[in-house]
């Protein structure tokens, strides 16, 4: 069929009277890597949280992998199983070991046997280079390690799309690169990724497109080369000046 | 000398030694004065009365008691009644508490309102009034001949609730429940114990179920041994003449207390568990949803385990408190430990000894509850540093 992973058209989101997302249109193809940036409060997190229904949109339509995202609970379940998410604060389950964090959803939501779930979890933990911590609890790991476990946990569901919500902004500087390395590795394997991040080096290196948002609108959308060298919009120029100035 | 007085070590030891001496003096002089006063009144002290026959009867007892049995046996019966009522009351209060906490934290205004109304009603009426209310309600049910019944299997009458049961001796039933409880406790301990964490999960779950099954099977063996000869296996209550025969009779005294403990204690436990639900990080719940877990699994695998971990120390407090509420048995005439001790005091006159036995009994029972649950708390506590967002 189509190769469209996510298709958002004329989507509006309100928090009470506050217009959080204004007429957002976005098409993401399978295998595409998108970086979303913008000043804080610009709606970039809200945008990707709408894609797996952690936030509800009020107008317009969101279609994920051919399934329309609406009030239908079954649709939401289908989409959430196919869309993985990595959070700013990792959000691991602190009462479960690293391995249990990774096997919980595959066993319950995908009905995979425990043995198979553990085998595939160990494979993904190796991929994020942390298999030796499988029996530890999240609270016993560093921030960078926890975020890599969170990525492995999302991968264990074998999702088609991965959403990253500022995955490195809660990390100490020396741990950022270990997480970014894993993300670069995923990108080169052809994973469809939508990343909200301020890591402009990552954006330059892996993004197919960079999206700049401000006040709930998509202001500019361009390939990274053009985005960084010749931004068209004044607000984009201002934003880039601020974050690249030091 | 002044250097010795200034030494922190010496001061610590001196203060503690002084404290011990003061306590010893108080205890020893209390015992001496008490003995002198009792002797002056011509009262005998000591525990010889425990072997004397009581001359009264108990309304409800798990072991057989009669007026010719000793005070010792009566106290044991009272203790067992208290443990029996306490266990039923605490279990029911947990069921009520969890349900109401879920109602109050649900994303639904009507359910929230029901939960809030429940809490504000039953938390604010003293438990003794609630016990009397349920007792009055249960004893004003119709007489056995006009009793409400469910398919002729269960009867609700002013003389008690009659449920179908087995024709086994009381001791066999008690052993069955003990073995069942032992199986459950052993299997839970095995699951949460760190020592067996390294075992492969498949084997762990097999052992867990084996332990549980062993408890159930041994319990059934005990029931089979304790069968009353020449009777059918099932004992179904039926109306014969003016009274209901056979079946298991739950007297209104026991039922009213159990309901009061469940309703009143449940209101407090609900608030504790609700606090636990509120303390669960939004991020963990979102992550569970984002992984595609069904709402029931988000609740049972993430929200509930984290909530219980957050509030277990407070819950232990509530259990110990609720256990002591069994002493309200005296208000509706249930023969709990406190009631038996009270009657024994008026019959035997050994006030100090009996009060001592009562206090010691509650100290031991509540310390056991607290000790076991504190161990559980330690075993399931979250490991490492938790990020609070």
PDB file of N, CA and C in Angstrom, chain A residues 118-173:
ATOM      1  N   UNK A 118      11.852 -12.733  26.808  1.00  0.00           N
ATOM      2  CA  UNK A 118      13.157 -12.503  27.452  1.00  0.00           C
ATOM      3  C   UNK A 118      14.286 -12.585  26.443  1.00  0.00           C
ATOM      4  N   UNK A 119      14.150 -13.517  25.494  1.00  0.00           N
ATOM      5  CA  UNK A 119      15.193 -13.652  24.483  1.00  0.00           C
ATOM      6  C   UNK A 119      15.298 -12.359  23.671  1.00  0.00           C
ATOM      7  N   UNK A 120      14.137 -11.860  23.247  1.00  0.00           N
ATOM      8  CA  UNK A 120      14.197 -10.661  22.412  1.00  0.00           C
ATOM      9  C   UNK A 120      14.589  -9.446  23.248  1.00  0.00           C
ATOM     10  N   UNK A 121      14.191  -9.422  24.523  1.00  0.00           N
ATOM     11  CA  UNK A 121      14.598  -8.310  25.380  1.00  0.00           C
ATOM     12  C   UNK A 121      16.118  -8.279  25.528  1.00  0.00           C
ATOM     13  N   UNK A 122      16.729  -9.443  25.738  1.00  0.00           N
ATOM     14  CA  UNK A 122      18.189  -9.481  25.874  1.00  0.00           C
ATOM     15  C   UNK A 122      18.855  -9.006  24.589  1.00  0.00           C
ATOM     16  N   UNK A 123      18.240  -9.351  23.447  1.00  0.00           N
ATOM     17  CA  UNK A 123      18.809  -8.916  22.175  1.00  0.00           C
ATOM     18  C   UNK A 123      18.810  -7.379  22.097  1.00  0.00           C
ATOM     19  N   UNK A 124      17.673  -6.776  22.483  1.00  0.00           N
ATOM     20  CA  UNK A 124      17.608  -5.312  22.396  1.00  0.00           C
ATOM     21  C   UNK A 124      18.470  -4.651  23.464  1.00  0.00           C
ATOM     22  N   UNK A 125      18.590  -5.306  24.633  1.00  0.00           N
ATOM     23  CA  UNK A 125      19.469  -4.737  25.661  1.00  0.00           C
ATOM     24  C   UNK A 125      20.913  -4.772  25.185  1.00  0.00           C
ATOM     25  N   UNK A 126      21.269  -5.808  24.416  1.00  0.00           N
ATOM     26  CA  UNK A 126      22.614  -5.840  23.850  1.00  0.00           C
ATOM     27  C   UNK A 126      22.784  -4.716  22.836  1.00  0.00           C
ATOM     28  N   UNK A 127      21.707  -4.493  22.093  1.00  0.00           N
ATOM     29  CA  UNK A 127      21.780  -3.453  21.066  1.00  0.00           C
ATOM     30  C   UNK A 127      21.995  -2.073  21.690  1.00  0.00           C
ATOM     31  N   UNK A 128      21.408  -1.826  22.857  1.00  0.00           N
ATOM     32  CA  UNK A 128      21.661  -0.541  23.517  1.00  0.00           C
ATOM     33  C   UNK A 128      22.849  -0.653  24.481  1.00  0.00           C
ATOM     34  N   UNK A 129      23.586  -1.753  24.354  1.00  0.00           N
ATOM     35  CA  UNK A 129      24.846  -1.990  25.072  1.00  0.00           C
ATOM     36  C   UNK A 129      24.680  -1.946  26.590  1.00  0.00           C
ATOM     37  N   UNK A 130      23.705  -2.699  27.096  1.00  0.00           N
ATOM     38  CA  UNK A 130      23.486  -2.676  28.542  1.00  0.00           C
ATOM     39  C   UNK A 130      23.029  -4.043  29.074  1.00  0.00           C
ATOM     40  N   UNK A 131      23.367  -5.168  28.377  1.00  0.00           N
ATOM     41  CA  UNK A 131      22.803  -6.472  28.782  1.00  0.00           C
ATOM     42  C   UNK A 131      23.217  -6.874  30.196  1.00  0.00           C
ATOM     43  N   UNK A 132      24.349  -6.390  30.674  1.00  0.00           N
ATOM     44  CA  UNK A 132      24.829  -6.835  31.987  1.00  0.00           C
ATOM     45  C   UNK A 132      23.986  -6.258  33.121  1.00  0.00           C
ATOM     46  N   UNK A 133      23.106  -5.277  32.814  1.00  0.00           N
ATOM     47  CA  UNK A 133      22.295  -4.677  33.876  1.00  0.00           C
ATOM     48  C   UNK A 133      20.892  -5.279  33.939  1.00  0.00           C
ATOM     49  N   UNK A 134      20.651  -6.367  33.203  1.00  0.00           N
ATOM     50  CA  UNK A 134      19.284  -6.883  33.035  1.00  0.00           C
ATOM     51  C   UNK A 134      18.580  -7.163  34.361  1.00  0.00           C
ATOM     52  N   UNK A 135      19.327  -7.626  35.365  1.00  0.00           N
ATOM     53  CA  UNK A 135      18.682  -8.013  36.624  1.00  0.00           C
ATOM     54  C   UNK A 135      18.617  -6.869  37.632  1.00  0.00           C
ATOM     55  N   UNK A 136      19.155  -5.701  37.253  1.00  0.00           N
ATOM     56  CA  UNK A 136      19.125  -4.572  38.191  1.00  0.00           C
ATOM     57  C   UNK A 136      17.799  -3.833  38.091  1.00  0.00           C
ATOM     58  N   UNK A 137      17.594  -2.941  39.059  1.00  0.00           N
ATOM     59  CA  UNK A 137      16.387  -2.112  39.036  1.00  0.00           C
ATOM     60  C   UNK A 137      16.740  -0.736  38.481  1.00  0.00           C
ATOM     61  N   UNK A 138      15.772  -0.067  37.841  1.00  0.00           N
ATOM     62  CA  UNK A 138      16.051   1.225  37.213  1.00  0.00           C
ATOM     63  C   UNK A 138      16.741   2.210  38.169  1.00  0.00           C
ATOM     64  N   UNK A 139      16.305   2.218  39.436  1.00  0.00           N
ATOM     65  CA  UNK A 139      16.875   3.162  40.393  1.00  0.00           C
ATOM     66  C   UNK A 139      18.361   2.954  40.646  1.00  0.00           C
ATOM     67  N   UNK A 140      18.877   1.807  40.219  1.00  0.00           N
ATOM     68  CA  UNK A 140      20.292   1.520  40.462  1.00  0.00           C
ATOM     69  C   UNK A 140      21.168   1.911  39.266  1.00  0.00           C
ATOM     70  N   UNK A 141      20.546   2.477  38.223  1.00  0.00           N
ATOM     71  CA  UNK A 141      21.303   2.816  37.019  1.00  0.00           C
ATOM     72  C   UNK A 141      21.476   4.332  36.902  1.00  0.00           C
ATOM     73  N   UNK A 142      22.450   4.747  36.081  1.00  0.00           N
ATOM     74  CA  UNK A 142      22.622   6.174  35.805  1.00  0.00           C
ATOM     75  C   UNK A 142      21.535   6.624  34.829  1.00  0.00           C
ATOM     76  N   UNK A 143      21.384   7.936  34.692  1.00  0.00           N
ATOM     77  CA  UNK A 143      20.370   8.472  33.793  1.00  0.00           C
ATOM     78  C   UNK A 143      20.534   7.981  32.364  1.00  0.00           C
ATOM     79  N   UNK A 144      21.774   8.002  31.887  1.00  0.00           N
ATOM     80  CA  UNK A 144      22.027   7.562  30.511  1.00  0.00           C
ATOM     81  C   UNK A 144      21.670   6.100  30.324  1.00  0.00           C
ATOM     82  N   UNK A 145      22.033   5.279  31.329  1.00  0.00           N
ATOM     83  CA  UNK A 145      21.694   3.853  31.258  1.00  0.00           C
ATOM     84  C   UNK A 145      20.183   3.665  31.261  1.00  0.00           C
ATOM     85  N   UNK A 146      19.496   4.435  32.131  1.00  0.00           N
ATOM     86  CA  UNK A 146      18.039   4.297  32.197  1.00  0.00           C
ATOM     87  C   UNK A 146      17.396   4.657  30.868  1.00  0.00           C
ATOM     88  N   UNK A 147      17.905   5.717  30.233  1.00  0.00           N
ATOM     89  CA  UNK A 147      17.302   6.117  28.966  1.00  0.00           C
ATOM     90  C   UNK A 147      17.551   5.056  27.893  1.00  0.00           C
ATOM     91  N   UNK A 148      18.709   4.400  27.946  1.00  0.00           N
ATOM     92  CA  UNK A 148      18.964   3.343  26.967  1.00  0.00           C
ATOM     93  C   UNK A 148      18.037   2.154  27.229  1.00  0.00           C
ATOM     94  N   UNK A 149      17.773   1.852  28.517  1.00  0.00           N
ATOM     95  CA  UNK A 149      16.804   0.796  28.826  1.00  0.00           C
ATOM     96  C   UNK A 149      15.432   1.185  28.287  1.00  0.00           C
ATOM     97  N   UNK A 150      15.071   2.465  28.450  1.00  0.00           N
ATOM     98  CA  UNK A 150      13.763   2.925  27.967  1.00  0.00           C
ATOM     99  C   UNK A 150      13.654   2.733  26.459  1.00  0.00           C
ATOM    100  N   UNK A 151      14.753   2.966  25.749  1.00  0.00           N
ATOM    101  CA  UNK A 151      14.733   2.748  24.295  1.00  0.00           C
ATOM    102  C   UNK A 151      14.560   1.259  24.004  1.00  0.00           C
ATOM    103  N   UNK A 152      15.302   0.425  24.744  1.00  0.00           N
ATOM    104  CA  UNK A 152      15.169  -1.023  24.549  1.00  0.00           C
ATOM    105  C   UNK A 152      13.740  -1.471  24.846  1.00  0.00           C
ATOM    106  N   UNK A 153      13.143  -0.913  25.913  1.00  0.00           N
ATOM    107  CA  UNK A 153      11.785  -1.290  26.272  1.00  0.00           C
ATOM    108  C   UNK A 153      10.823  -0.967  25.132  1.00  0.00           C
ATOM    109  N   UNK A 154      11.006   0.216  24.511  1.00  0.00           N
ATOM    110  CA  UNK A 154      10.131   0.586  23.396  1.00  0.00           C
ATOM    111  C   UNK A 154      10.380  -0.351  22.208  1.00  0.00           C
ATOM    112  N   UNK A 155      11.661  -0.701  21.966  1.00  0.00           N
ATOM    113  CA  UNK A 155      11.982  -1.546  20.811  1.00  0.00           C
ATOM    114  C   UNK A 155      11.421  -2.958  20.970  1.00  0.00           C
ATOM    115  N   UNK A 156      11.297  -3.431  22.218  1.00  0.00           N
ATOM    116  CA  UNK A 156      10.821  -4.793  22.458  1.00  0.00           C
ATOM    117  C   UNK A 156       9.417  -5.016  21.910  1.00  0.00           C
ATOM    118  N   UNK A 157       8.642  -3.942  21.764  1.00  0.00           N
ATOM    119  CA  UNK A 157       7.313  -4.095  21.176  1.00  0.00           C
ATOM    120  C   UNK A 157       7.402  -4.167  19.650  1.00  0.00           C
ATOM    121  N   UNK A 158       8.623  -4.094  19.113  1.00  0.00           N
ATOM    122  CA  UNK A 158       8.871  -4.112  17.661  1.00  0.00           C
ATOM    123  C   UNK A 158       7.975  -3.100  16.945  1.00  0.00           C
ATOM    124  N   UNK A 159       8.072  -1.827  17.352  1.00  0.00           N
ATOM    125  CA  UNK A 159       7.189  -0.815  16.772  1.00  0.00           C
ATOM    126  C   UNK A 159       7.639  -0.399  15.373  1.00  0.00           C
ATOM    127  N   UNK A 160       6.682   0.148  14.612  1.00  0.00           N
ATOM    128  CA  UNK A 160       7.000   0.670  13.276  1.00  0.00           C
ATOM    129  C   UNK A 160       7.582   2.070  13.383  1.00  0.00           C
ATOM    130  N   UNK A 161       7.146   2.780  14.411  1.00  0.00           N
ATOM    131  CA  UNK A 161       7.517   4.183  14.550  1.00  0.00           C
ATOM    132  C   UNK A 161       8.018   4.404  15.971  1.00  0.00           C
ATOM    133  N   UNK A 162       9.057   5.216  16.125  1.00  0.00           N
ATOM    134  CA  UNK A 162       9.514   5.569  17.466  1.00  0.00           C
ATOM    135  C   UNK A 162       9.398   7.074  17.653  1.00  0.00           C
ATOM    136  N   UNK A 163       8.772   7.472  18.765  1.00  0.00           N
ATOM    137  CA  UNK A 163       8.677   8.887  19.107  1.00  0.00           C
ATOM    138  C   UNK A 163       9.660   9.181  20.231  1.00  0.00           C
ATOM    139  N   UNK A 164      10.415  10.253  20.095  1.00  0.00           N
ATOM    140  CA  UNK A 164      11.347  10.649  21.159  1.00  0.00           C
ATOM    141  C   UNK A 164      10.941  12.019  21.649  1.00  0.00           C
ATOM    142  N   UNK A 165      10.663  12.104  22.963  1.00  0.00           N
ATOM    143  CA  UNK A 165      10.260  13.389  23.535  1.00  0.00           C
ATOM    144  C   UNK A 165      11.407  13.942  24.376  1.00  0.00           C
ATOM    145  N   UNK A 166      12.230  14.743  23.765  1.00  0.00           N
ATOM    146  CA  UNK A 166      13.410  15.324  24.423  1.00  0.00           C
ATOM    147  C   UNK A 166      14.193  14.271  25.204  1.00  0.00           C
ATOM    148  N   UNK A 167      14.704  13.246  24.545  1.00  0.00           N
ATOM    149  CA  UNK A 167      15.300  12.114  25.259  1.00  0.00           C
ATOM    150  C   UNK A 167      16.595  12.434  25.989  1.00  0.00           C
ATOM    151  N   UNK A 168      17.243  13.543  25.641  1.00  0.00           N
ATOM    152  CA  UNK A 168      18.537  13.804  26.286  1.00  0.00           C
ATOM    153  C   UNK A 168      18.504  15.010  27.206  1.00  0.00           C
ATOM    154  N   UNK A 169      17.351  15.699  27.313  1.00  0.00           N
ATOM    155  CA  UNK A 169      17.408  16.976  28.037  1.00  0.00           C
ATOM    156  C   UNK A 169      17.405  16.811  29.551  1.00  0.00           C
ATOM    157  N   UNK A 170      17.148  15.587  30.068  1.00  0.00           N
ATOM    158  CA  UNK A 170      17.240  15.409  31.521  1.00  0.00           C
ATOM    159  C   UNK A 170      18.566  14.746  31.904  1.00  0.00           C
ATOM    160  N   UNK A 171      19.474  14.623  30.946  1.00  0.00           N
ATOM    161  CA  UNK A 171      20.707  13.875  31.212  1.00  0.00           C
ATOM    162  C   UNK A 171      21.880  14.791  31.499  1.00  0.00           C
ATOM    163  N   UNK A 172      22.831  14.271  32.288  1.00  0.00           N
ATOM    164  CA  UNK A 172      24.091  14.989  32.481  1.00  0.00           C
ATOM    165  C   UNK A 172      24.840  14.999  31.154  1.00  0.00           C
ATOM    166  N   UNK A 173      25.602  16.066  30.909  1.00  0.00           N
ATOM    167  CA  UNK A 173      26.248  16.227  29.605  1.00  0.00           C
ATOM    168  C   UNK A 173      27.039  14.999  29.152  1.00  0.00           C
TER     169      UNK A 173
END
